[in-house]
Coordinates of C-alpha atoms and ligand atoms in Angstrom, one line a residue:
Chain L
M1 CA 80.1 116.2 143.4
P2 CA 76.9 117.0 141.5
L3 CA 74.9 114.0 140.5
S4 CA 75.4 114.7 136.8
D5 CA 79.2 114.0 137.1
T6 CA 78.7 110.4 137.9
T7 CA 76.0 109.6 135.3
P8 CA 77.3 108.7 131.9
L9 CA 77.4 111.5 129.4
L10 CA 75.9 109.3 126.7
E11 CA 73.5 106.5 127.2
I12 CA 72.2 104.5 124.3
R13 CA 70.1 101.3 124.5
G14 CA 69.0 99.3 121.5
L15 CA 69.6 102.0 118.9
S16 CA 68.5 101.2 115.4
V17 CA 68.7 103.3 112.2
T18 CA 66.6 102.2 109.2
I19 CA 67.2 104.0 105.9
P20 CA 64.5 103.8 103.2
T21 CA 65.9 103.3 99.7
P22 CA 64.2 102.5 96.4
E23 CA 65.5 98.9 96.8
G24 CA 63.9 98.7 100.3
D25 CA 64.9 99.4 103.9
V26 CA 68.6 99.3 104.8
H27 CA 69.1 98.3 108.4
A28 CA 72.3 100.4 108.9
V29 CA 72.2 100.1 112.7
R30 CA 70.3 97.2 114.3
A31 CA 70.9 97.1 118.0
V32 CA 73.6 99.2 119.6
D33 CA 74.1 99.8 123.3
L34 CA 76.6 102.4 124.2
E35 CA 77.4 104.1 127.4
I36 CA 80.2 106.7 127.5
G37 CA 81.4 108.2 130.8
R38 CA 82.4 111.8 131.1
G39 CA 86.1 112.4 130.3
D40 CA 86.5 109.1 128.5
I41 CA 87.8 108.4 125.0
H42 CA 85.4 105.6 124.0
G43 CA 86.3 103.6 120.9
L44 CA 83.7 102.2 118.5
I45 CA 85.3 99.6 116.3
G46 CA 84.0 97.5 113.5
E47 CA 84.7 97.0 109.8
S48 CA 83.3 98.9 106.9
G49 CA 79.5 98.8 106.7
S50 CA 79.1 97.7 110.4
G51 CA 77.2 100.9 111.2
K52 CA 79.8 103.0 113.0
T53 CA 79.3 106.2 111.0
M54 CA 75.5 106.0 111.1
T55 CA 75.6 105.5 114.9
G56 CA 77.6 108.8 115.1
M57 CA 75.3 110.5 112.6
A58 CA 72.2 109.5 114.7
M59 CA 73.8 111.3 117.7
L60 CA 74.3 114.4 115.5
G61 CA 70.8 114.3 114.1
L62 CA 72.2 113.9 110.6
V63 CA 70.7 110.6 109.4
P64 CA 69.5 110.5 105.8
K65 CA 66.1 111.9 105.1
G66 CA 63.2 109.6 106.0
S67 CA 65.4 107.4 108.2
R68 CA 63.7 105.8 111.3
I69 CA 65.6 105.9 114.6
G70 CA 64.5 103.4 117.2
A71 CA 65.9 103.2 120.7
G72 CA 65.0 102.2 124.2
R73 CA 67.1 105.0 125.5
F74 CA 69.0 107.7 123.5
H75 CA 70.2 110.3 125.9
F76 CA 73.0 112.8 126.0
D77 CA 73.5 114.5 129.4
G78 CA 69.9 113.7 130.3
Q79 CA 68.4 115.1 127.1
D80 CA 66.7 112.9 124.6
L81 CA 68.7 113.0 121.3
R82 CA 65.6 112.1 119.3
Q83 CA 64.3 115.6 119.9
Q84 CA 67.5 117.5 120.8
A85 CA 70.2 116.3 118.5
G86 CA 69.9 119.2 116.1
R87 CA 70.1 121.7 118.9
L88 CA 73.1 120.0 120.6
R89 CA 75.1 119.6 117.4
G90 CA 77.7 122.4 117.3
R91 CA 76.8 123.5 120.8
R92 CA 77.7 120.4 122.9
I93 CA 78.5 117.8 120.2
G94 CA 81.2 118.3 117.6
M95 CA 82.5 116.3 114.7
I96 CA 85.9 115.4 113.4
S97 CA 85.8 113.5 110.1
Q98 CA 88.2 111.2 108.3
D99 CA 89.1 113.5 105.5
P100 CA 90.3 116.9 106.7
A101 CA 90.7 118.1 103.2
A102 CA 87.0 117.6 102.5
A103 CA 86.0 119.1 105.9
L104 CA 87.7 122.4 105.1
N105 CA 86.6 124.8 102.5
P106 CA 89.4 125.0 99.9
V107 CA 88.8 128.6 98.9
L108 CA 88.7 130.2 102.3
S109 CA 91.6 131.0 104.6
I110 CA 91.9 129.1 107.8
R111 CA 91.3 132.4 109.6
R112 CA 88.0 132.9 107.9
Q113 CA 86.9 129.3 108.6
I114 CA 87.6 129.3 112.3
D115 CA 86.2 132.8 112.6
D116 CA 82.9 131.7 111.0
V117 CA 82.6 129.0 113.6
L118 CA 83.4 131.4 116.5
R119 CA 80.9 133.9 115.2
T120 CA 78.1 131.4 114.9
H121 CA 78.7 129.7 118.3
R122 CA 80.4 132.2 120.6
D123 CA 79.3 135.7 121.5
L124 CA 82.8 137.3 121.3
P125 CA 84.0 140.7 119.9
R126 CA 86.3 140.6 116.8
A127 CA 89.6 141.0 118.7
A128 CA 88.7 138.3 121.2
R129 CA 87.7 135.9 118.4
R130 CA 91.1 136.4 116.8
A131 CA 92.9 135.7 120.0
E132 CA 90.7 132.6 120.6
A133 CA 91.5 131.4 117.0
L134 CA 95.2 131.7 117.7
A135 CA 94.9 130.0 121.1
L136 CA 92.9 127.1 119.6
L137 CA 95.5 126.5 116.9
A138 CA 98.3 126.7 119.4
A139 CA 96.4 124.2 121.6
T140 CA 96.4 121.7 118.8
G141 CA 100.2 121.9 118.6
L142 CA 100.5 123.7 115.3
P143 CA 104.0 125.3 115.3
D144 CA 103.2 128.7 113.8
P145 CA 99.5 129.6 114.4
E146 CA 99.8 133.1 112.9
K147 CA 101.1 131.6 109.7
V148 CA 98.4 128.8 109.7
L149 CA 95.7 131.5 110.1
R150 CA 96.9 133.1 106.9
S151 CA 97.1 129.8 105.0
Y152 CA 94.6 128.0 102.7
P153 CA 93.9 124.3 103.2
H154 CA 96.1 123.1 100.3
Q155 CA 99.1 124.8 101.8
L156 CA 98.9 122.5 104.9
S157 CA 99.9 118.9 105.2
G158 CA 97.2 116.3 106.1
G159 CA 98.3 116.2 109.7
M160 CA 98.2 120.0 109.9
Q161 CA 94.7 120.1 108.3
Q162 CA 93.4 117.5 110.8
R163 CA 94.7 119.8 113.6
V164 CA 92.8 122.7 112.1
V165 CA 89.7 120.6 112.0
I166 CA 90.1 119.7 115.6
A167 CA 90.6 123.4 116.5
Q168 CA 87.4 124.1 114.6
A169 CA 85.5 121.5 116.5
L170 CA 86.8 123.0 119.8
A171 CA 85.8 126.5 118.5
T172 CA 82.2 125.6 118.7
G173 CA 82.6 125.1 122.5
A174 CA 81.5 121.4 122.1
D175 CA 82.5 119.1 125.0
F176 CA 81.7 115.9 123.3
L177 CA 83.5 115.1 120.0
I178 CA 82.6 112.4 117.6
A179 CA 85.8 111.6 115.8
D180 CA 85.1 109.4 112.7
E181 CA 88.3 107.6 111.6
P182 CA 90.2 110.8 112.3
T183 CA 93.6 109.2 111.5
T184 CA 92.8 106.8 108.7
A185 CA 94.0 109.2 106.0
L186 CA 97.2 110.0 107.8
D187 CA 100.7 108.5 108.0
V188 CA 101.4 106.3 111.0
S189 CA 103.7 108.7 112.7
V190 CA 101.4 111.7 112.1
A191 CA 98.4 109.6 113.2
M192 CA 100.1 108.8 116.5
Q193 CA 100.7 112.5 117.0
V194 CA 97.1 113.4 116.4
L195 CA 95.9 110.6 118.8
A196 CA 98.3 111.9 121.5
L197 CA 96.9 115.4 120.8
L198 CA 93.3 114.2 121.3
R199 CA 94.3 112.5 124.6
R200 CA 95.9 115.7 125.8
L201 CA 93.0 117.9 124.9
V202 CA 90.6 115.5 126.6
A203 CA 92.5 115.8 129.8
E204 CA 93.1 119.6 129.6
R205 CA 89.6 120.6 128.5
N206 CA 87.3 118.0 130.2
L207 CA 86.2 116.6 126.8
T208 CA 84.6 113.3 126.1
V209 CA 85.3 111.6 122.7
L210 CA 83.7 108.8 120.7
M211 CA 86.5 107.5 118.6
I212 CA 85.3 105.6 115.5
T213 CA 87.8 103.3 113.8
H214 CA 88.4 99.9 112.1
D215 CA 91.9 99.6 113.6
M216 CA 92.5 98.0 117.0
D217 CA 95.9 99.8 117.0
V218 CA 94.0 103.1 117.2
I219 CA 91.9 101.8 120.0
A220 CA 95.0 100.7 121.9
E221 CA 96.7 104.0 121.4
A222 CA 93.9 106.3 122.3
C223 CA 91.0 104.8 124.1
D224 CA 89.9 104.1 127.7
R225 CA 87.0 101.9 126.8
V226 CA 85.8 100.2 123.6
T227 CA 82.6 98.9 122.1
V228 CA 82.8 96.4 119.2
L229 CA 80.2 96.6 116.4
Y230 CA 79.4 93.8 114.1
A231 CA 76.7 93.9 111.4
G232 CA 75.0 96.8 113.1
R233 CA 75.0 95.3 116.6
S234 CA 77.3 96.0 119.6
V235 CA 78.7 92.6 120.5
E236 CA 81.3 93.4 123.2
T237 CA 82.2 96.4 125.4
G238 CA 84.7 97.0 128.2
P239 CA 87.9 98.7 129.3
V240 CA 90.5 98.6 126.5
E241 CA 93.0 96.5 128.5
E242 CA 90.4 93.9 129.3
V243 CA 89.1 93.6 125.7
L244 CA 92.6 93.5 124.2
N245 CA 93.9 90.9 126.7
R246 CA 90.7 88.8 127.0
P247 CA 88.5 89.4 124.0
A248 CA 85.2 87.6 124.6
H249 CA 83.6 87.7 121.1
R250 CA 85.1 85.8 118.2
Y251 CA 84.7 88.8 116.0
T252 CA 86.8 90.9 118.4
R253 CA 89.5 88.1 118.3
A254 CA 89.5 88.3 114.5
L255 CA 90.0 92.0 114.5
L256 CA 93.0 91.5 116.8
G257 CA 94.3 88.7 114.7
A258 CA 94.1 90.7 111.5
L259 CA 96.8 93.2 112.8
P260 CA 99.9 92.6 110.7
D261 CA 102.0 92.2 113.9
A262 CA 99.6 89.7 115.5
V263 CA 101.4 86.7 114.1
P264 CA 105.0 85.8 113.2
R265 CA 106.2 87.2 109.9
G266 CA 104.7 85.6 106.9
A267 CA 102.1 83.6 108.9
R268 CA 98.5 83.8 108.0
L269 CA 96.5 86.7 109.5
A270 CA 93.0 86.1 110.9
V271 CA 90.1 86.6 108.5
V272 CA 86.7 87.5 109.7
E273 CA 84.2 84.8 108.6
G274 CA 81.1 86.0 106.9
S275 CA 82.7 89.4 106.7
F276 CA 81.0 92.1 104.6
D277 CA 84.0 91.9 102.3
D278 CA 84.0 88.2 102.0
P279 CA 83.8 87.5 98.3
D280 CA 81.7 84.3 99.0
P281 CA 79.7 84.9 102.2
E282 CA 77.4 81.9 101.6
G283 CA 80.5 79.7 101.7
A284 CA 81.6 81.1 105.0
A285 CA 80.9 78.9 108.1
Chain O
M1 CA 123.0 84.7 85.4
T2 CA 121.2 82.9 88.2
G3 CA 123.4 84.7 90.8
S4 CA 122.4 88.2 89.8
P5 CA 119.6 89.8 91.8
L6 CA 116.3 90.5 90.0
L7 CA 116.6 94.2 90.5
E8 CA 119.7 96.2 91.5
V9 CA 119.5 99.9 92.0
T10 CA 122.7 101.9 92.5
D11 CA 123.0 105.6 93.7
L12 CA 119.7 106.5 92.1
L13 CA 119.0 110.2 92.1
I14 CA 115.6 111.6 91.1
R15 CA 114.7 115.2 90.9
Y16 CA 111.5 116.8 89.6
R17 CA 112.0 119.7 87.2
A18 CA 111.2 123.1 88.6
G19 CA 109.9 126.1 86.7
L20 CA 112.2 127.9 84.4
F21 CA 113.5 130.4 87.0
A22 CA 112.7 128.5 90.2
P23 CA 115.6 127.3 92.2
R24 CA 116.5 123.6 91.7
P25 CA 114.4 121.6 94.1
K26 CA 115.9 119.0 96.5
P27 CA 116.0 115.5 95.0
A28 CA 112.9 113.4 95.6
V29 CA 115.1 110.4 95.9
N30 CA 118.7 111.2 97.0
G31 CA 121.0 108.4 96.0
A32 CA 119.1 105.1 96.7
S33 CA 120.9 101.8 96.5
F34 CA 119.4 98.4 97.1
R35 CA 118.9 94.9 95.6
L36 CA 115.9 92.7 95.3
E37 CA 116.7 89.0 95.2
R38 CA 114.6 86.7 93.0
G39 CA 111.5 85.4 94.6
T40 CA 111.7 87.7 97.6
T41 CA 109.8 90.8 98.7
L42 CA 111.4 94.1 99.5
G43 CA 109.3 96.5 101.6
I44 CA 109.8 100.2 101.1
V45 CA 108.5 102.3 103.9
G46 CA 108.4 106.0 104.8
E47 CA 106.0 108.8 105.5
S48 CA 104.3 110.9 102.8
G49 CA 106.7 112.7 100.6
S50 CA 109.6 110.6 101.5
G51 CA 110.1 109.5 97.8
K52 CA 108.6 106.0 97.7
T53 CA 106.3 106.6 94.7
S54 CA 109.0 108.5 92.8
L55 CA 111.3 105.6 93.3
L56 CA 108.7 103.1 91.9
R57 CA 107.9 105.4 89.0
A58 CA 111.6 105.6 88.1
I59 CA 111.9 101.8 88.3
L60 CA 108.8 101.6 86.0
R61 CA 110.6 104.1 83.7
L62 CA 107.7 106.6 84.0
L63 CA 110.0 109.2 85.4
P64 CA 113.5 110.1 84.2
V65 CA 116.4 109.7 86.6
E66 CA 119.1 112.3 87.0
S67 CA 121.9 109.8 87.8
G68 CA 122.5 106.3 89.0
A69 CA 121.9 102.8 87.6
I70 CA 119.0 100.3 87.5
R71 CA 119.7 96.7 86.4
L72 CA 116.8 94.4 85.9
E73 CA 117.6 90.7 85.5
G74 CA 121.2 91.7 84.9
R75 CA 120.3 94.1 82.0
D76 CA 120.9 97.8 82.0
W77 CA 117.3 98.8 82.4
L78 CA 117.8 102.5 81.8
A79 CA 119.3 101.7 78.3
L80 CA 116.0 100.4 77.0
H81 CA 113.8 102.7 75.0
G82 CA 110.7 102.8 72.8
R83 CA 109.1 99.5 71.8
A84 CA 111.8 97.4 73.5
L85 CA 111.1 99.2 76.8
R86 CA 107.3 98.8 76.4
R87 CA 107.7 95.1 75.8
A88 CA 110.0 94.6 78.7
R89 CA 107.8 96.6 81.0
Q90 CA 105.1 94.0 80.5
G91 CA 107.2 91.8 82.8
I92 CA 106.3 94.1 85.7
G93 CA 102.8 94.1 87.2
V94 CA 101.6 97.2 89.0
V95 CA 99.0 97.6 91.8
S96 CA 98.2 101.0 93.2
Q97 CA 96.6 102.3 96.3
N98 CA 93.2 103.2 95.2
P99 CA 91.6 100.4 93.2
F100 CA 88.6 102.6 92.3
L101 CA 90.8 105.1 90.5
S102 CA 92.8 102.5 88.7
L103 CA 89.8 100.4 87.5
S104 CA 87.4 102.0 85.0
P105 CA 84.1 102.0 86.9
R106 CA 81.9 101.1 83.9
L107 CA 83.9 98.1 82.7
T108 CA 83.1 94.6 83.8
V109 CA 85.7 92.6 85.7
A110 CA 86.2 90.4 82.6
E111 CA 86.9 93.5 80.4
I112 CA 89.3 94.8 83.0
L113 CA 91.3 91.6 83.1
A114 CA 91.2 91.1 79.3
E115 CA 92.6 94.6 78.6
P116 CA 96.3 94.0 79.3
M117 CA 96.2 90.8 77.3
L118 CA 94.6 92.5 74.3
A119 CA 97.0 95.4 74.6
A120 CA 99.9 92.9 74.5
G121 CA 98.5 91.5 71.2
H122 CA 96.7 88.4 72.4
R123 CA 93.8 87.6 70.2
P124 CA 90.3 87.6 71.8
G125 CA 88.9 84.1 72.1
P126 CA 88.2 81.2 74.5
Q127 CA 91.9 81.2 75.7
I128 CA 91.6 84.7 77.0
R129 CA 88.2 83.8 78.6
D130 CA 89.8 80.8 80.4
R131 CA 92.8 82.8 81.5
I132 CA 90.6 85.5 82.9
A133 CA 88.6 83.0 84.9
A134 CA 91.8 81.4 86.2
L135 CA 93.2 84.8 87.2
L136 CA 90.1 85.7 89.1
S137 CA 89.9 82.5 91.0
D138 CA 93.6 82.7 91.7
C139 CA 92.8 86.0 93.5
G140 CA 90.0 84.5 95.5
L141 CA 86.9 85.7 93.6
P142 CA 84.3 83.4 92.3
A143 CA 83.5 83.4 88.5
A144 CA 80.2 85.2 89.2
F145 CA 82.3 88.4 89.5
L146 CA 83.3 88.3 85.9
D147 CA 80.2 90.2 84.9
R148 CA 80.2 92.7 87.7
R149 CA 81.2 96.3 87.1
A150 CA 84.1 97.8 89.0
R151 CA 81.8 100.3 90.7
E152 CA 79.8 97.5 92.2
L153 CA 82.8 96.1 94.1
S154 CA 83.8 96.7 97.7
G155 CA 87.3 98.0 98.3
G156 CA 88.8 94.6 99.0
Q157 CA 87.1 93.0 96.0
A158 CA 88.4 95.8 93.8
Q159 CA 91.9 95.4 95.0
R160 CA 91.7 91.6 94.3
V161 CA 90.7 92.5 90.7
A162 CA 93.6 95.0 90.5
I163 CA 96.0 92.3 91.6
A164 CA 94.5 89.8 89.1
R165 CA 95.0 92.4 86.3
A166 CA 98.6 93.0 87.4
L167 CA 99.2 89.3 87.1
A168 CA 97.6 89.0 83.6
L169 CA 100.9 89.0 81.7
E170 CA 102.7 86.7 84.2
P171 CA 105.1 89.3 85.4
R172 CA 108.3 88.3 87.3
L173 CA 108.1 91.4 89.4
L174 CA 105.0 92.8 91.1
V175 CA 105.2 96.5 92.2
L176 CA 102.6 97.5 94.8
D177 CA 102.2 101.1 95.9
E178 CA 100.3 101.3 99.2
P179 CA 98.0 98.4 98.1
T180 CA 96.3 98.1 101.5
S181 CA 96.4 101.7 102.8
A182 CA 92.8 102.5 101.7
L183 CA 91.4 99.3 103.2
D184 CA 90.1 98.2 106.6
V185 CA 92.5 96.3 108.7
S186 CA 90.4 93.2 108.4
V187 CA 90.3 93.5 104.6
Q188 CA 94.0 94.3 104.5
A189 CA 94.6 91.0 106.3
Q190 CA 92.8 89.2 103.4
I191 CA 94.9 91.0 100.8
L192 CA 98.2 90.3 102.6
N193 CA 97.2 86.6 102.9
L194 CA 96.4 86.6 99.2
L195 CA 99.7 88.1 98.2
S196 CA 101.6 85.6 100.2
D197 CA 99.7 82.8 98.5
L198 CA 100.4 84.3 95.0
R199 CA 104.0 84.7 95.8
E200 CA 104.4 81.0 96.6
R201 CA 102.4 79.9 93.6
H202 CA 104.0 82.2 91.0
E203 CA 107.5 82.6 92.5
L204 CA 106.9 86.4 92.3
S205 CA 109.4 89.0 93.4
M206 CA 107.7 92.1 94.9
L207 CA 108.4 95.7 95.7
F208 CA 105.8 96.6 98.4
V209 CA 105.5 100.3 99.2
T210 CA 103.6 101.5 102.3
H211 CA 103.8 104.1 105.0
N212 CA 103.0 101.4 107.5
L213 CA 106.1 99.6 108.7
K214 CA 104.1 97.0 110.6
V215 CA 102.5 95.9 107.3
V216 CA 105.8 95.5 105.4
A217 CA 107.5 93.9 108.4
H218 CA 104.9 91.2 108.0
V219 CA 105.3 90.6 104.3
A220 CA 108.8 91.6 103.4
D221 CA 112.1 89.6 103.5
S222 CA 114.1 92.8 103.5
L223 CA 113.2 96.4 104.3
L224 CA 114.2 99.8 103.0
V225 CA 113.3 102.8 105.1
M226 CA 113.1 106.2 103.4
R227 CA 113.0 109.6 104.9
R228 CA 112.9 112.9 103.0
G229 CA 114.4 111.2 99.9
D230 CA 117.2 109.4 101.8
V231 CA 117.5 105.7 102.4
V232 CA 118.0 105.6 106.2
E233 CA 117.9 101.8 106.6
F234 CA 118.2 98.8 104.3
G235 CA 118.6 95.3 105.5
P236 CA 116.9 91.9 106.3
T237 CA 113.5 92.5 107.9
E238 CA 114.5 90.8 111.2
Q239 CA 117.5 93.0 111.5
V240 CA 115.7 96.3 110.8
V241 CA 112.8 95.3 113.1
H242 CA 114.8 94.0 116.0
A243 CA 117.8 96.4 115.9
P244 CA 116.6 99.5 114.0
A245 CA 119.5 101.9 113.3
Q246 CA 117.2 104.9 113.5
P247 CA 115.0 106.0 116.4
Y248 CA 112.5 107.0 113.7
T249 CA 112.2 103.3 112.7
R250 CA 111.6 102.2 116.3
E251 CA 108.8 104.8 116.6
L252 CA 107.0 103.4 113.6
L253 CA 106.9 100.0 115.3
S254 CA 106.2 100.8 118.9
F255 CA 102.5 101.7 118.9
G256 CA 99.2 100.0 119.1
V257 CA 97.8 96.8 120.6
H258 CA 101.1 95.0 121.2
S259 CA 102.9 97.9 122.7
R260 CA 99.9 98.6 125.0
T261 CA 99.4 95.0 126.2
A262 CA 103.2 94.6 126.7
R263 CA 103.2 97.8 128.7
K264 CA 100.2 97.2 130.9
E265 CA 100.0 93.5 131.3
P266 CA 100.9 92.8 135.0
S267 CA 103.9 90.4 135.1
Ligands
ADP301 N1 72.8 107.1 102.9 C1 72.6 105.7 102.9 N2 71.7 105.1 102.2 C2 71.6 103.7 102.3 N3 72.4 102.9 103.0 C3 73.4 103.5 103.7 C4 73.6 104.9 103.7 N4 74.6 105.2 104.5 C5 75.0 104.0 104.9 N5 74.3 103.0 104.5 C6 74.5 101.6 104.8 O1 74.4 101.4 106.2 C7 75.3 100.5 106.7 C8 76.2 101.1 107.7 O2 77.0 102.1 107.1 P1 78.0 103.0 107.9 O3 77.4 103.5 109.2 O4 78.6 104.0 107.0 O5 79.2 101.9 108.3 P2 80.7 102.1 108.7 O6 80.8 103.6 109.1 O7 80.8 101.2 109.9 O8 81.5 101.7 107.6 C9 76.1 100.0 105.4 O9 75.5 98.8 105.0 C10 75.8 101.1 104.4 O10 75.9 100.6 103.1
ADP302 N1 104.9 115.5 89.9 C1 105.7 116.0 90.8 N2 106.3 117.2 90.6 C2 107.1 117.8 91.5 N3 107.4 117.3 92.7 C3 106.9 116.1 93.0 C4 106.0 115.4 92.1 N4 105.6 114.2 92.6 C5 106.2 114.2 93.9 N5 107.0 115.3 94.1 C6 107.8 115.5 95.3 O1 108.7 114.5 95.4 C7 108.9 114.1 96.8 C8 108.6 112.7 97.0 O2 107.2 112.4 96.6 P1 106.7 110.9 96.5 O3 107.6 110.1 95.7 O4 105.3 111.0 96.0 O5 106.6 110.4 98.0 P2 105.8 109.3 98.7 O6 105.3 108.3 97.7 O7 106.8 108.7 99.7 O8 104.7 110.0 99.5 C9 107.9 115.0 97.6 O9 108.6 116.1 98.1 C10 106.9 115.5 96.5 O10 106.4 116.7 96.8
MG303 MG1 82.3 105.0 108.4
MG304 MG1 103.3 107.7 97.4

C-alpha cells in the first residue's frame, strides 16, 4: 500500500480565520484541529455562528476578501492549502451547499449545467460528456435521468435538486466533498435518502466527505467520525459511536440533549449555556 | 359547552382552483377529520406537499373549503363572515416558519408587538407599552430588545418575537406552521421549552405543524400524520409513536442518534 493511503487526506492544526470588517476584526474561526482519513465521512457539528462554514470556505480558498488565515498545518493530500486551495477547488475538492435551489441556475437546463462542469473539468468529447451526465444522474438515484436532463431546476423537488447538485459536484472529478448542511432544507424522509446516497457514493467512488451540520441526528445517520465546534474552536473529536455514547465535552452533551427525542415527552430539552442565541448571555453561567 | 372540543374538523376537503380549461386537480386535503381538545396540543406532520399548510389556512379561513365542517368552540366556524369573522379570528394566534419573512425588518420589536393590538382597536398608551414588555419577557427576551429592529435579531430571537406577537391578543388557539424548521437544533430546543412554558401559563391549545415527527412527538398530546392530502394516522401521541399503523410513520421515527446508539451499543 502506498504511503499516501495511510496518511490522512486532510490535516489541519490550529486553523484561524480572521475577517476584517468596518466594525473591527471578526474571529470567525479561532482554533480548529481537523484530521480526516481517506474514505471517511467526517462530521463537523456546532451551532449557527460556530465557524463551520468558514472552516469549509478556508479549505476551498473562498474566505472573504482581506481575511487572514492562520494555521500550524493546513494540508490536503500533502499540499498546503494556503497556496493550493484555489487550484484544488473543483479539481479535487468539491462543494455541496445547503440550498440546492440557490446552487443551480434557474434559467439553464440541468443538461447545460452539468455539461458546463464537465467541459470545464474533464477533457471529453461531446457524446462522452452526455453519457457521463446521464451516468452521474443515475448514480445519484434519480429515477428518470433523461427527463431530469431536460428539466429546469424549478421543475424538480428539493430532494431531486440536491441529487443534481451532488451529481454536479461529482462531475468535477473531485474526490473530497465539503457538504455544508446538505439536508437542512429537506424533509426528514428525503434527508435520510440523501444521506444514504452520500454514504453509498463514498463507498462506490472512494470519496471522502466533510459533513457540516448542526444536527446530531445527521451525524449519527451519516458519519464515521465527528469533530465538535464551539465558538470557533474544536472541542472534541472521535469516532461517532464513542462521541454519542460517551460525550466528553459539556457542549457535546448539550447538543445531544437538545434533540427532541432525548428526553421523555414534554420534559425540558437541554439548552446550551452562553449559546450564541442566548438572549441574555451575560446572565448565563 | 365544556364538553365540546376546542376545534372539531369533519371530512374537510380542500382543492385549489385550476386554470379555466385545466383538469380538476387532486384535493390538497382529502377528507380530514380530527378534534383538538381544550388545553392540548395536536401535532400535524407530513412531508412537503402533504397538505399541512392548506389545512391550517382553511382553519384560519384564508382558503375556501370544498366540503366538510369546522366547529370552533362549538360554533359553526365556516358560517362566520366579514367583520364577525375578522373579530373571531383574533382568538387565533399564528406563528409561521420564517420569522424574518413574517416580521417587517425595519420595525422595532416594540412596534411589531404593538401592531396587532392597535389593529384590534386598542388605543396607544402606557397600557400597551406595559403589555408589550410583559409579552416580551413572557417569551424569554429582556426589555432591552424592545428597541431592536427585526433585522438585528438571530433566528431564535426573531421566532420568540413572532410568538410574542401571536400571543398579543390572548388567543385561545395558537397555530404554528413549521415554527422551528428554520432553526438550529439547539435553538429549536429553546423554542420548544418556551412553548411548553407558555402552554402551561396561558392554558393554550395548539396546532403544531412540522415535517419532523420527532419534534411533534415531543410536544404534542395527539398526532395527525398526513400523506399526499390524506390523514393516514390520528391518535394519542403514545399510540402513534409506539404502534404506528403505517410503515411510513415508523420510518420518520427510526433515524438518528437514538437509533444508532440502540443499534450499535454492545449489550
Ligand atoms: N463575510 C463575513 N463577514 C464578517 N463576519 C462573518 C462573515 N461570514 C461569517 N462571519 C462570522 O463568522 C462567524 C462564523 O460564521 P460561519 O462560519 O458562517 O458559522 P456557521 O457556519 O457555523 O454558522 C460568525 O460569527 C459569523 O457572523
Ligand atoms: N396556492 C396554491 N395553488 C395551487 N396548489 C397549491 C397551492 N398551495 C399549495 N398547493 C398544493 O397543495 C398541496 C398541499 O400543499 P401544502 O398544503 O402547502 O403542503 P405542506 O404544507 O404539507 O407542504 C400540494 O400539492 C401543493 O402543490
Ligand atoms: Mg454555516
Ligand atoms: Mg407547509
